[in-house]
Structures are given as C-alpha cells and as structure tokens.
Coordinates of C-alpha atoms and ligand atoms in Angstrom, one line a residue:
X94 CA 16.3 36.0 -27.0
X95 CA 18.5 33.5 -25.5
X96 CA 17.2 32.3 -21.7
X97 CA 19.2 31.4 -19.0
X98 CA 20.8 27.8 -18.6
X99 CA 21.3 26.5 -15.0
X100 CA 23.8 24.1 -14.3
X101 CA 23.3 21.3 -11.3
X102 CA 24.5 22.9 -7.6
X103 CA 27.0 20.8 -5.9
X104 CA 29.3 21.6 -3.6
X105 CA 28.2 25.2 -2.9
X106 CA 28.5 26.1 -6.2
X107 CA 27.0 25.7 -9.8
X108 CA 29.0 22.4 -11.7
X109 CA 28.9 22.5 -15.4
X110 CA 28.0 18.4 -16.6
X111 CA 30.2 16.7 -19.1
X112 CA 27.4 15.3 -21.5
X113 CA 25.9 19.0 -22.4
X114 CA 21.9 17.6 -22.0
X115 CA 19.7 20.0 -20.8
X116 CA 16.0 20.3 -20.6
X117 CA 13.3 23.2 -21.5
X118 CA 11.2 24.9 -18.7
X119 CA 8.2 26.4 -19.6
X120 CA 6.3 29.1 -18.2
X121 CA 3.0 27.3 -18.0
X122 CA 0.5 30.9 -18.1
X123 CA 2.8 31.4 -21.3
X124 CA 3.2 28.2 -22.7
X125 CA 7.2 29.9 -23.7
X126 CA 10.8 28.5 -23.0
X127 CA 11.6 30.6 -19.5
X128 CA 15.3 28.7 -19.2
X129 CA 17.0 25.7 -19.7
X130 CA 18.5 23.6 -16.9
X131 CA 21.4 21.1 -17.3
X132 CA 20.7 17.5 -16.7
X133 CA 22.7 15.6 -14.1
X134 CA 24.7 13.0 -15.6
X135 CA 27.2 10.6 -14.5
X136 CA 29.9 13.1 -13.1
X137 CA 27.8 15.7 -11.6
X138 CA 26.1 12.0 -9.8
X139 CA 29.6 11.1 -8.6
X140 CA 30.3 14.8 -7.6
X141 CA 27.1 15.1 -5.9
X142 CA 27.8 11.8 -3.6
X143 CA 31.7 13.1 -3.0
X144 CA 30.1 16.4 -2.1
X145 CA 27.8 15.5 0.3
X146 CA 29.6 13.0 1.9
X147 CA 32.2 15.9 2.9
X148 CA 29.4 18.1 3.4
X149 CA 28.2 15.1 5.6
X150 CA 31.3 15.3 7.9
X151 CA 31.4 19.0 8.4
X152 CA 28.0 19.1 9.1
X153 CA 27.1 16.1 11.3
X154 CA 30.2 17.5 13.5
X155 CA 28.5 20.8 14.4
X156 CA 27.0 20.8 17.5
X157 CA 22.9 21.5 16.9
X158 CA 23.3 24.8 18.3
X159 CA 25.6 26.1 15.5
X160 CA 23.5 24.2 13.0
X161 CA 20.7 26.2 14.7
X162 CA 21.9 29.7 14.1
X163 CA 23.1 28.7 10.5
X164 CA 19.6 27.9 9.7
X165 CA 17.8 30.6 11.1
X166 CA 20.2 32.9 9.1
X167 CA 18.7 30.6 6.3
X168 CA 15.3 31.3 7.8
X169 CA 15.6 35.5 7.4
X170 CA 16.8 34.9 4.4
X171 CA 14.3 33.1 3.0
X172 CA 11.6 36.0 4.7
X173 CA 14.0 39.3 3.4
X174 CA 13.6 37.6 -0.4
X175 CA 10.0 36.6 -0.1
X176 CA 8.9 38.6 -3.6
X177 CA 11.9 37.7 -5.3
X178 CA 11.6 34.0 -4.9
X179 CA 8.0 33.8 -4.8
X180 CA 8.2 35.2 -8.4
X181 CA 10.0 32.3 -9.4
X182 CA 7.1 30.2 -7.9
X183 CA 5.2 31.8 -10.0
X184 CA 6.9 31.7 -13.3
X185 CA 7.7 27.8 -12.6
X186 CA 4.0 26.7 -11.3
X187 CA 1.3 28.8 -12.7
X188 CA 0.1 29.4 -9.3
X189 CA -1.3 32.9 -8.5
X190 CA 1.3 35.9 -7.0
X191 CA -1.5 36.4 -4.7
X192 CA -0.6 32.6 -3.2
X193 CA 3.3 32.5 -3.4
X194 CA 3.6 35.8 -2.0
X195 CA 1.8 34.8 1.7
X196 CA 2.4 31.0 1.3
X197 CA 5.0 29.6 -0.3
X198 CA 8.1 30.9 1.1
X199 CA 6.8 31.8 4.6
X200 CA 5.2 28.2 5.0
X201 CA 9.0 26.5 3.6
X202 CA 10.9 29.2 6.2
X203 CA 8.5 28.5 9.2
X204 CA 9.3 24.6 8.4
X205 CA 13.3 25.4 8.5
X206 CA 12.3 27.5 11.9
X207 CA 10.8 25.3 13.5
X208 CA 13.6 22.3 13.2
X209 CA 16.3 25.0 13.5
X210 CA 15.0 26.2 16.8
X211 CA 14.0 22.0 17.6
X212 CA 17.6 21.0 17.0
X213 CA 19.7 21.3 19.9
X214 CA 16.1 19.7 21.9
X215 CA 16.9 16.5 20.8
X216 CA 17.9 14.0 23.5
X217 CA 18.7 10.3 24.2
X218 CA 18.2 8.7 27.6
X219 CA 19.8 7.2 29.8
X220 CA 18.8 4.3 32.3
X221 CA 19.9 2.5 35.1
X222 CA 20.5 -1.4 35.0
X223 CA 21.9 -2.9 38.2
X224 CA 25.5 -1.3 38.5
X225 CA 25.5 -0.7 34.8
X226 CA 24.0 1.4 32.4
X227 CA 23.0 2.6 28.6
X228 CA 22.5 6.0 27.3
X229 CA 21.3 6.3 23.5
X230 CA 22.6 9.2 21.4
X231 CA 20.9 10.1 18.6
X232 CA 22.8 10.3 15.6
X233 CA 22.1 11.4 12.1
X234 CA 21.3 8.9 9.1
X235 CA 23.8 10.4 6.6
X236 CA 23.2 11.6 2.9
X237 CA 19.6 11.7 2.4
X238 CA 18.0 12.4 -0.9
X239 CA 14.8 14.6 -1.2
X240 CA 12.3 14.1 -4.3
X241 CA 9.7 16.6 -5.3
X242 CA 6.5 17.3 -7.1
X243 CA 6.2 20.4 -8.9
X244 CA 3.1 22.0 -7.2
X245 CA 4.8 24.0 -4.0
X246 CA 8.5 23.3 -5.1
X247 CA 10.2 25.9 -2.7
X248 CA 7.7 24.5 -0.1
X249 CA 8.6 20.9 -0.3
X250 CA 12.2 21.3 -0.8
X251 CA 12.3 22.9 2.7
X252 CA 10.0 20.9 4.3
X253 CA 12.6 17.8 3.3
X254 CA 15.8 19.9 3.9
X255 CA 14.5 21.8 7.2
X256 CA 14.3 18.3 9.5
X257 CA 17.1 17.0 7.2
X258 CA 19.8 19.4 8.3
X259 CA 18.9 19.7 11.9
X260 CA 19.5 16.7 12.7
X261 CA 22.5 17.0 10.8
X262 CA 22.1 15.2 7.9
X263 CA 23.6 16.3 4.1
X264 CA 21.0 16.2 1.1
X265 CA 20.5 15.3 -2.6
X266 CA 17.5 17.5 -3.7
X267 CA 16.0 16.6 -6.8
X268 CA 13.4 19.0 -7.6
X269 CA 10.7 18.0 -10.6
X270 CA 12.0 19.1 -13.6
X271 CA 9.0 21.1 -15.0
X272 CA 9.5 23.3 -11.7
X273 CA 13.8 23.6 -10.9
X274 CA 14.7 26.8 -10.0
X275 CA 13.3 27.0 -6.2
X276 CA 15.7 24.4 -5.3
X277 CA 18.4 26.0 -6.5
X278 CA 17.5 29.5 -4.6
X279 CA 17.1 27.7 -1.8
X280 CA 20.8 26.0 -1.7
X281 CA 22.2 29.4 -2.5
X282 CA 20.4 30.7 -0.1
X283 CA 21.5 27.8 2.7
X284 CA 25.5 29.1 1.4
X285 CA 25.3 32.6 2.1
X286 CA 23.6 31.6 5.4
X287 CA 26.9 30.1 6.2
X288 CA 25.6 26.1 5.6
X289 CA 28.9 24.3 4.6
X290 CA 29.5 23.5 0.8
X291 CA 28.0 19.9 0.0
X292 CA 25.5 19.8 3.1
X293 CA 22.6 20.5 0.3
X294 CA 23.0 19.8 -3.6
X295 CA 20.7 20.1 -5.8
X296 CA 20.5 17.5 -9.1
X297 CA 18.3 18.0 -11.9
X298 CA 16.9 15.9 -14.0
X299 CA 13.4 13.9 -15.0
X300 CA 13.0 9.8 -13.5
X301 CA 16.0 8.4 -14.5
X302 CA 18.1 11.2 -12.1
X303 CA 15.0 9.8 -9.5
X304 CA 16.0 6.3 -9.8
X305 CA 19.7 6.7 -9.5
X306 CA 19.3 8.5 -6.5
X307 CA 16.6 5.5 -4.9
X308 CA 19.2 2.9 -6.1
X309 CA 22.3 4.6 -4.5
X310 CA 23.8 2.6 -1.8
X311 CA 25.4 5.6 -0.3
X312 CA 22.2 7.1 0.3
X313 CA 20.1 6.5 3.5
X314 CA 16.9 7.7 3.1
X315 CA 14.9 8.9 0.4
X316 CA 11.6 11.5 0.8
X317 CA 9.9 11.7 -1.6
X318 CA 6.6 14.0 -2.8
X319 CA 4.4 12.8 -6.0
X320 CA 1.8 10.4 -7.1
X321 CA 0.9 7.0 -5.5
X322 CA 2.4 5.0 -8.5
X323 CA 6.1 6.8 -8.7
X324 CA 5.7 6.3 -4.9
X325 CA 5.7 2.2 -5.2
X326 CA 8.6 2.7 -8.1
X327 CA 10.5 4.6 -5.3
X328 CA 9.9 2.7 -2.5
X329 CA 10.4 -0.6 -4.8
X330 CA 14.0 0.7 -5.8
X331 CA 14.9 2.2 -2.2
X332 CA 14.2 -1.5 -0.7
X333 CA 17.5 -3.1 -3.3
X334 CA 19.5 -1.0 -0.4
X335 CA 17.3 -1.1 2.4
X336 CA 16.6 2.7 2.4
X337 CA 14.4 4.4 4.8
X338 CA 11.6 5.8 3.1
X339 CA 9.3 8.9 3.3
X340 CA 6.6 9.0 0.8
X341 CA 4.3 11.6 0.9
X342 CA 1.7 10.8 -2.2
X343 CA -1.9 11.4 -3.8
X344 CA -5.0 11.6 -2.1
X345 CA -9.1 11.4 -2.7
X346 CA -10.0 13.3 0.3
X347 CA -13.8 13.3 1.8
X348 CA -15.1 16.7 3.3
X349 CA -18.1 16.0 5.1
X350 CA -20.6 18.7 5.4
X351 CA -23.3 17.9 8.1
X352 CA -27.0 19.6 8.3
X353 CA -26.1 21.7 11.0
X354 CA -23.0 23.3 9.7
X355 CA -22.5 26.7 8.8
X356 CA -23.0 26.6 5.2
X357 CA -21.3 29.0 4.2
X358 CA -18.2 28.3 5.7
X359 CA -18.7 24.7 4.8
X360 CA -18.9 26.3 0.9
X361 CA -15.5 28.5 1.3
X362 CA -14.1 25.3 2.7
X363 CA -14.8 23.4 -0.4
X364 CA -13.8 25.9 -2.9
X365 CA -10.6 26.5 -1.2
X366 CA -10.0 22.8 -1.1
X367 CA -10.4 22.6 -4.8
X368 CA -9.2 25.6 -6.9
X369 CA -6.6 26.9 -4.4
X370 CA -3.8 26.5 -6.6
X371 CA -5.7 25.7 -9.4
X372 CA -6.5 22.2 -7.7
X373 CA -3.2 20.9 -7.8
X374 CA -3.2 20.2 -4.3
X375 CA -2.4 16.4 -2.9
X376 CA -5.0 17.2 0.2
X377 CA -7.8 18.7 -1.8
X378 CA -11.4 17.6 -0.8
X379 CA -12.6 16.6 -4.2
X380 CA -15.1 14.6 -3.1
X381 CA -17.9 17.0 -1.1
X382 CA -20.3 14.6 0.8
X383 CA -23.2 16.9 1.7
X384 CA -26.4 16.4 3.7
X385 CA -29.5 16.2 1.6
X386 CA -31.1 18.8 3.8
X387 CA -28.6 21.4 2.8
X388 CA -27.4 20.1 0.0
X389 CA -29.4 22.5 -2.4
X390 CA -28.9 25.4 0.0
X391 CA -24.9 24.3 -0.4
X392 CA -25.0 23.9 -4.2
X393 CA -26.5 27.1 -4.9
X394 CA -24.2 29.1 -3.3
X395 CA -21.1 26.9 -4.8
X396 CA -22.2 27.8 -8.0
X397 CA -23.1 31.7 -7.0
X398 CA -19.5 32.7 -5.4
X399 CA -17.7 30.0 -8.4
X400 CA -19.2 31.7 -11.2
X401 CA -18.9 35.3 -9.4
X402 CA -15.3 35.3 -7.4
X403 CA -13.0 33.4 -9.2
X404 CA -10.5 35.4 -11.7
X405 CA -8.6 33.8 -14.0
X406 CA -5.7 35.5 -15.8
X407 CA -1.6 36.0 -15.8
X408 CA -0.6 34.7 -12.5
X409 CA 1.3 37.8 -11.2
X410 CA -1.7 40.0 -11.5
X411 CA -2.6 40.4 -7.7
X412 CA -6.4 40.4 -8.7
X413 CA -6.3 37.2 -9.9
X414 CA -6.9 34.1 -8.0
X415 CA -7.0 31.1 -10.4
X416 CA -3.6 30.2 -12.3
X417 CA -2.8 27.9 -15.1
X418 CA -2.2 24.0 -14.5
X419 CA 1.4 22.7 -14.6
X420 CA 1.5 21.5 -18.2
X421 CA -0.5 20.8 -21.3
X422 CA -0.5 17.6 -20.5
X423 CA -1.5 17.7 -17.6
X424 CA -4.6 20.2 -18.9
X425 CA -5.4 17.4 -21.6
X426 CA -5.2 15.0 -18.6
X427 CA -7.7 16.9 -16.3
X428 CA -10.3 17.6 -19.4
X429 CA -10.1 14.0 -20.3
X430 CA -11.1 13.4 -16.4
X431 CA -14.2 16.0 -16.9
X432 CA -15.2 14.1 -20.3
X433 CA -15.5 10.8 -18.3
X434 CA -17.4 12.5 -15.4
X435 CA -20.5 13.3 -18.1
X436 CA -19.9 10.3 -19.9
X437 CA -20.6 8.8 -16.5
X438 CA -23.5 10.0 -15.8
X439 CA -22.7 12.8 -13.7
X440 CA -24.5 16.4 -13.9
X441 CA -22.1 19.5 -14.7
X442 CA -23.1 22.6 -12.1
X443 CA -20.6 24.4 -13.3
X444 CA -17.2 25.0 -15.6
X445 CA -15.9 22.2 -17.3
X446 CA -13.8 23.7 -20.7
X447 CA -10.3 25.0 -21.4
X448 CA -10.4 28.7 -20.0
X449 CA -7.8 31.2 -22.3
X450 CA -8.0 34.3 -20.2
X451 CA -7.3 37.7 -22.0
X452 CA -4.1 39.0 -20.4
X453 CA -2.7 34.6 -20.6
X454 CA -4.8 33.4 -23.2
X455 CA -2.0 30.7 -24.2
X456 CA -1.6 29.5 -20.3
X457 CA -3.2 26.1 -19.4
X458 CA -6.0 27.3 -17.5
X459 CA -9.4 25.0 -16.6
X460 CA -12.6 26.7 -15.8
X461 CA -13.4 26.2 -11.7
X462 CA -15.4 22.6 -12.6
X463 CA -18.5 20.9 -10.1
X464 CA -20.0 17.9 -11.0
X465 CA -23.3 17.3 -9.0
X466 CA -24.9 14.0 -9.3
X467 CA -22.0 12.2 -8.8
X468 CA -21.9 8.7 -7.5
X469 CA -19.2 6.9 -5.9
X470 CA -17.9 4.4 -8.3
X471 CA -17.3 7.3 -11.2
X472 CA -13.8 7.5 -12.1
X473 CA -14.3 11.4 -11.0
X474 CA -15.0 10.3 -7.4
X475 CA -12.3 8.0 -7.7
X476 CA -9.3 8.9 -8.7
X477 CA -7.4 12.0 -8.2
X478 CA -7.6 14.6 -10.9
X479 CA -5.1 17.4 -9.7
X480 CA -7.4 20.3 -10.8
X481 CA -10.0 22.2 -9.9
X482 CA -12.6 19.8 -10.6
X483 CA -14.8 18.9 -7.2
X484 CA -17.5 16.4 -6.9
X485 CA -20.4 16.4 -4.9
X486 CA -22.3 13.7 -3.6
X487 CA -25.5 13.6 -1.1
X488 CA -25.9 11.8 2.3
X489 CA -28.4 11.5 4.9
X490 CA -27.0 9.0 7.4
X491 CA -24.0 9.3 9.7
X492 CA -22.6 6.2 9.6
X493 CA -23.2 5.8 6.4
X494 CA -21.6 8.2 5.0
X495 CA -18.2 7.4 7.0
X496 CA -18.8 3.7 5.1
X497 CA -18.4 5.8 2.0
X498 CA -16.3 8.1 2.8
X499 CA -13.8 5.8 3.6
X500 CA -14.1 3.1 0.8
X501 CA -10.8 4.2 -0.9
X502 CA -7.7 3.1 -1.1
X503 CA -5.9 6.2 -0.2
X504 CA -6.3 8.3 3.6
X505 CA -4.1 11.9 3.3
X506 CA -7.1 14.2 4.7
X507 CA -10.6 14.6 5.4
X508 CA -12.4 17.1 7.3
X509 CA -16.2 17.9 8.7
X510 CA -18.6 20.5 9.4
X511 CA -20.8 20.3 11.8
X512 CA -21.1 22.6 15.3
X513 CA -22.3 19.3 17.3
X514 CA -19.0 18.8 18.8
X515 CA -19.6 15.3 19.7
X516 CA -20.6 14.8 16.2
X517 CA -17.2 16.2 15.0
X518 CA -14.9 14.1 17.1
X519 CA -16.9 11.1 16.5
X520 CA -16.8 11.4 12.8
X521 CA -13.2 12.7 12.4
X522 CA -12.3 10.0 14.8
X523 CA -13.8 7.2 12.3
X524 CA -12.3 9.1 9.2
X525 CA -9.2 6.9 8.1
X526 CA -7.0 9.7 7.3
X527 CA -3.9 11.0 8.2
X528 CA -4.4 15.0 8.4
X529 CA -8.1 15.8 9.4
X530 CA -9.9 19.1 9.8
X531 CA -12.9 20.4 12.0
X532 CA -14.7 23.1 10.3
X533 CA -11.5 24.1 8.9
X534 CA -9.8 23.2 5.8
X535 CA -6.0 23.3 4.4
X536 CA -3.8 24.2 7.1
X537 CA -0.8 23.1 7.5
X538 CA 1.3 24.9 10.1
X539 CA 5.0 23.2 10.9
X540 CA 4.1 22.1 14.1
X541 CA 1.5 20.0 13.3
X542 CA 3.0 16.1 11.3
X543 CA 1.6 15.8 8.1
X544 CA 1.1 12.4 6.1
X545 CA -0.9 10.1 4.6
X546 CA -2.9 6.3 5.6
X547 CA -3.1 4.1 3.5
X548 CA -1.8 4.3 0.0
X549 CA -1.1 7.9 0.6
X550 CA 2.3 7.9 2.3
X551 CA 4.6 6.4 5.1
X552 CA 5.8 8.5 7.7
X553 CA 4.8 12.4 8.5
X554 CA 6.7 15.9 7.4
X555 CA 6.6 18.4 9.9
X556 CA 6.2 18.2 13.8
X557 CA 8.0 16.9 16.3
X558 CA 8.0 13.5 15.8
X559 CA 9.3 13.8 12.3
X560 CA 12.4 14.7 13.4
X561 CA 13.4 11.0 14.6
X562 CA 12.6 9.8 10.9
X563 CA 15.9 11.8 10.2
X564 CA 18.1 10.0 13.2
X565 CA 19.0 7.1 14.3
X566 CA 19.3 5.5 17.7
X567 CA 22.5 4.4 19.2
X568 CA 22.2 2.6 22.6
X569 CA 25.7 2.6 24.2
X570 CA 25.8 0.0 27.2
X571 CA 28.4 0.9 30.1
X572 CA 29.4 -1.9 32.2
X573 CA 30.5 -0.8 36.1
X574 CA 31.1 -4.1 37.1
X575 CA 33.5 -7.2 36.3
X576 CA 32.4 -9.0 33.5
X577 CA 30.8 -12.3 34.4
X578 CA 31.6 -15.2 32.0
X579 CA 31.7 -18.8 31.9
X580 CA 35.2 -19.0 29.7
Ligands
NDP879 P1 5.4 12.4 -9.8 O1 5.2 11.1 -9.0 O2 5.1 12.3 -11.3 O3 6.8 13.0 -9.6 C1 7.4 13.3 -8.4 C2 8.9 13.4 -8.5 O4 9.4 12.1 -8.7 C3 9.4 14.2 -9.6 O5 10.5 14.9 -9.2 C4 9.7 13.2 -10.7 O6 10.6 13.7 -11.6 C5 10.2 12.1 -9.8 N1 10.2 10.8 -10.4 C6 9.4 10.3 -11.4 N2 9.6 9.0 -11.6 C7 10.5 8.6 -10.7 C8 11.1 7.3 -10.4 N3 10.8 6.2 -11.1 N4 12.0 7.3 -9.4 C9 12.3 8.4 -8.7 N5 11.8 9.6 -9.0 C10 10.9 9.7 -10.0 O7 4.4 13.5 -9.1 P2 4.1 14.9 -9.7 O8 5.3 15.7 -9.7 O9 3.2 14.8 -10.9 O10 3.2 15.5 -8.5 C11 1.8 15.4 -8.3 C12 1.6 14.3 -7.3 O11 2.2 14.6 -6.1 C13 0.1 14.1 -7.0 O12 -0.2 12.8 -6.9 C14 0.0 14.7 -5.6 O13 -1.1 14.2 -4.8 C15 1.3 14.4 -5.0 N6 1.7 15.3 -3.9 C16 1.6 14.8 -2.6 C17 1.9 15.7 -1.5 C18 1.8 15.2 -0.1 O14 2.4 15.8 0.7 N7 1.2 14.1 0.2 C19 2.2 17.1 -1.8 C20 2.2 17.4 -3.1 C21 2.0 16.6 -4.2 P3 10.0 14.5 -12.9 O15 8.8 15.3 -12.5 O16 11.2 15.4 -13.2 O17 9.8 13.5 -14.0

C-alpha cells in the first residue's frame, strides 16, 4: 500500500522541493511507515523566507481587531475538527485517544483564544515631558521561527503561533520530524480561517532544517520546545544574529508530599505527573519526595492503583490510558535509564520491562516503572528520562528537603501537598521553579505564563506577559517646542 507523502506548506499552499528527499513517519503503537513527508531543502528555505516576508506585510498591516476575528475563526475551527485532528495526534505520538481528544486541540485552541481576544489590548504609553512628549507603539518583531518537540505537537505549534500572530508577526514552524502532520493541519486550518498566505509556513525536516532557521538573519526570534542540550545548540546559533530567544526545555521536577497531605490525592498527583502521556512530559514530577511518616501509607497505594488502573494497549481504544513511547529509540533509551536505577542501588516497586500489549504488541510501550529507595545522586533522580518511570525518595525535615529539592540544575515545576497553608506558600515560595503547584498537579490553562528557571528555559509561553516577547518597543519623542542648540 503506498502512504501518503506531504510536501512542505508555504505560502498557503503545499510546495513540492526540488531535491526529492523525504523522510519515514512511523506510527509508534505500530512500529509501520504511516506517510512520508518531504524534507525542506534549499528552495522551499528561500520560498519559506519570500513567503513570510510578504505574509509579514499583509499581516503586520491588519489592525489587531481583524487579526482578532481571523483567529477566532482559526479558534472554531480548530474546536469543530477536534476528533479528526486529535487522531492525527494519536497516530503521530502514541499518546492515548482518551488524552488528545479533551487535551490536545482544546488546550492549543484556548492558547490561539486567548491572544486572539488579547490582541487589540495591547497598548503603548504616552508621557508628558515639559512641553514635549513620547508615546511608544508596540510593533511586531517580524518573521519568527517556531521549533517543536514531538510530545503535544498540535499543542506547541499553537502555543508558538497563537502569541505569534496576534501581535502580528509571520512564522516558520518546524515541527519534529518524527511527529509532522499537526503542523501542517494547523496552517491549513489558519487559511481557510481567512489568515493571509505566508503569515504561517510550515518546514519540515530533522536538525539541519533547525539550524538553518537559528542561523537565518532574516529571522527575529526563534521558540523553541526540546531538550536542555538542542536548547544551548539553538540559543548558541541564534546569538551569530542576535536573535531573541524562547527556549522552553527539560526538567527534573520535585513534588513534595508533606505528612499532613491528603494521600491520596498526593498519589493521583504523582501518577498523573508521570505516566500521563506515557511520561513524556517536560513538567513531570519524577522525583516524589515523601514524608517518612506517610511514606509507606503513599507507596502502598502507588503500587495498588499502578498495578490495578493503568491499561496499556492501541492508543485509539478509549479504555486505554497508557500509550507507546515516541520511538524505539527512545524505548531503548528509557530501559537503559531503568537498568542504571538497579544497578544503582535503587529498589524496583513496580514495572520496569518492555510492555507488548495484545491489541499493539509491536508499539513501544514501558510498563508504569517506581523505583523506591532512591537516593539523590542516582542518575534516575538526576537526569530526565521522558517516561513513565518516577522515583521516590523519603524526607523528614522541611528545610531540608527544599535543600534537596532544589540541588539541580534545571527549575520548570515543582509542586506540594500539604493542607497547612502557611506550609504551602512557604515551601512553594523557596521552590526554584518556574511553574509551581499547590496540591494540584499539571495544569496549564493559557492564562497562566509557563517556563522554566534555570537550565530549563528563558522566557514564558502563555499569559499576558508573553505577549511582549513577540513585540517590540518603539518610543517616538514629539518635540512642541523650538529646538535648543548650541550650533
Ligand atoms: P529535541 O531537543 O531533540 O528536539 C526539539 C526540536 O529541535 C525538534 O524539532 C528537533 O528536530 C529540533 N532540533 C534538533 N537539533 C536541532 C538544532 N541543532 N538546531 C535547531 N533545531 C534542532 O527535543 P525532543 O523533540 O526530543 O523533545 C523532548 C524534550 O523536549 C524533552 O527534554 C522535554 O523536556 C522538552 N520539552 C519541553 C517543554 C517545555 O515546555 N518546557 C515541553 C515539551 C517538551 P528533530 O526532532 O526533527 O530532529
């Protein structure tokens, strides 16, 4: 059976490249060839630069009221197709139907809503000085380019293109290729809606279409999604230009769960902070810090509702709630990282093997994995895994534990559980993380500006204030009076 082949979108429409290349996308619950997808070479770059540089000038000379209403048309778009492209999630990511059809195209339209209807909000001042005055305007950066990691890839390419385009910006979207079809919905999608040609292209492509876009001189800013090291590499190449730079990256995250906490919730919290999506999550809580007086209380009844609630199987069976990783490698990658956590020392509770579930049994599924007995300097406890593999550690002293909790080089999230509410703001407060949660864990509405401290990211995505990473201030001085010089 011959599969689809997907050409790069530029311009508003699909552009056949000169070179032929293409690249394989698997289905990863099937481990088979889903479609191929044409890689972006030297003329669909140049076309995606011409493009969006017209697209730019259409755009950016909208008033934000009519880029408003275009995107909310975007916005009930997005809702009215919700099955259709959440299937695609699906088939691209592993993840369960049961996730993509609540989460990831209602979270990715409520981002596009939220800066649509933020838009025309935006003002500059103005200010007396003396006679004279200044008034700033605030004007968009340009072409921005958009990077993505392949675990929410509708998601994230809205969450970059929804503050993008209301401010009135044009985009180069490069979505990971082991996940490129979202993208690609999404800029048909922002066409029909009535978004001009060239305001959003989508190039495809593995690094190499990563780097070209970083090292573009016609491109302002780059925001980019993935891990902490492809972060430096971007970050590195953007500064040749003297980009601005987004990075959201990686994370280690503590979850703090005090002796007073509900337990129960505490344990929900934990288990949705590490197999949602099969782990791959950059604000999981993999490392569960747990008061020694509830600890066994805790343990127990992680290992209970694990071994009890969790279904593996093919992703768009509604039942199931545990989908297959991203890749093989990347299932070699996480069962290397459970080998090292006994070789280490540390005590499996439960899970731990390659899963190969009846109706997918050649997806890339991991059991639901706990290590107990961990201890901080393990490489399990250290460095982020990407898969449903949580480590739990004891405390018994407050201060202590906020010591440990924050002796890491990377700050996206953290979150408590405790009903003193002294306790909570005290301890969150100390936290050095970027997105914190009281006896909560996970979400992430649009209002609220998401990023990391640390090693885990510059800048935030969503909320108001992200929308000024996307402008640029112009002060405009206005003299009332005659000029006073000394020539
Ligand atoms: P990667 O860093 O491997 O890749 C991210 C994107 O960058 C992909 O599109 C990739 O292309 C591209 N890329 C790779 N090398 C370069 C380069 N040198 N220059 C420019 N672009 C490049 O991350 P993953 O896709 O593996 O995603 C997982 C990571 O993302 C985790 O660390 C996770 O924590 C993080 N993440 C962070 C989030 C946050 O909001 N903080 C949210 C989601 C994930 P390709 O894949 O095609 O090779």
């Amino acid at each position: 059976m011959t599969t689809p082949v997907y050409e790069n979108f530029i311009n508003g429409h699909f552009l056949k490249n000169q070179t032929g290349d293409t690249f394989a996308v698997k289905n990863p619950a099937t481990d088979e060839v889903i479609y191929h997808v044409e890689i972006a070479d030297e003329f669909i770059q140049n076309a995606a630069i011409e493009s969006a540089k017209q697209g730019f000038a259409a755009w950016s000379a909208m008033t934000p009221i009519e880029r408003s209403r275009i995107l909310l048309k975007a916005v009930a778009i997005l809702r009215e197709r919700n099955d259709e492209l959440a299937k695609v999630e699906v088939l691209d990511t592993g993840k369960p139907w049961q996730e993509a059809e609540c989460v990831d195209v209602e979270t990715g339209a409520d981002v596009i809503e939220y800066f649509a209807g933020l838009a025309p909000a935006q003002v500059g001042q103005q200010q007396m000085v003396g006679n004279d005055f200044y008034y700033t305007r605030k004007e968009p950066l340009g072409i921005c380019a958009g990077i993505g990691a392949w675990n929410y890839p509708l998601q994230i390419a809205c969450w970059k293109s929804g503050p993008a385009l209301a401010a009135g910006n044009a985009v180069i979207f490069k979505p990971s290729e082991e996940t490129p079809l979202g993208a690609i919905k999404l800029a048909e999608i922002f066409i029909e809606a009535g978004v001009p040609a060239g305001v959003f292209n989508v190039v495809q492509g593995a690094a190499e279409v990563g780097q070209w876009l970083t090292a573009n001189p016609n491109i302002e800013k780059v925001s980019f999604t993935g891990e902490v090291g492809t972060g430096k590499k971007v970050m590195a190449s953007a500064a040749g230009s003297l980009k601005d730079v987004t990075m959201e990256l990686g994370g280690k995250s503590p979850l703090l769960v005090f002796d007073d906490a509900d337990v129960s919730q505490a344990v929900s919290a934990a288990m949705l902070g590490n197999f949602y999506t099969q782990g791959e999550i950059c604000t999981n809580c993999t490392r569960i810090y747990v008061h020694k007086n509830v600890y066994q209380q805790f343990i127990d009844e992680l290992k209970t509702r694990t071994e009890q609630n969790i279904i593996a199987g093919d992703p768009m069976d509604p039942e199931v709630n545990l989908g297959a990783l991203i890749s093989k490698k990347h299932q070699e990658l996480v069962l290397g990282y459970i080998d090292k956590g006994i070789q280490e020392g540390a005590t499996l509770l439960t899970g731990g093997k390659a899963l190969s579930p009846a109706s997918a049994p050649s997806g890339y599924f991991v059991e639901p994995t706990v290590f107990v007995d961990c201890k901080d300097d393990m490489t399990i406890v250290k460095e982020e895994i990407f898969g449903p593999v949580m480590s739990v550690l004891v405390f018994d002293d407050e201060d202590d534990v906020i010591q440990r909790a924050n002796d890491t080089h990377l700050g996206l999230a953290a979150g408590v559980f405790t009903k003193d509410i002294q306790r909570a703001h005290r301890v969150i407060h100390q936290l050095q993380a970027g997105i914190c949660w009281i006896n909560s864990y996970g979400n992430s509405p649009a209002e609220m500006p998401v990023g990391g401290y640390k090693q885990s990211g510059i800048g935030r995505e969503n909320g108001i204030e992200t929308l000024d990473h996307y402008t640029q201030t112009k002060s405009i001085y206005v003299g009332m009076s005659n000029i006073e010089s000394p020539f």
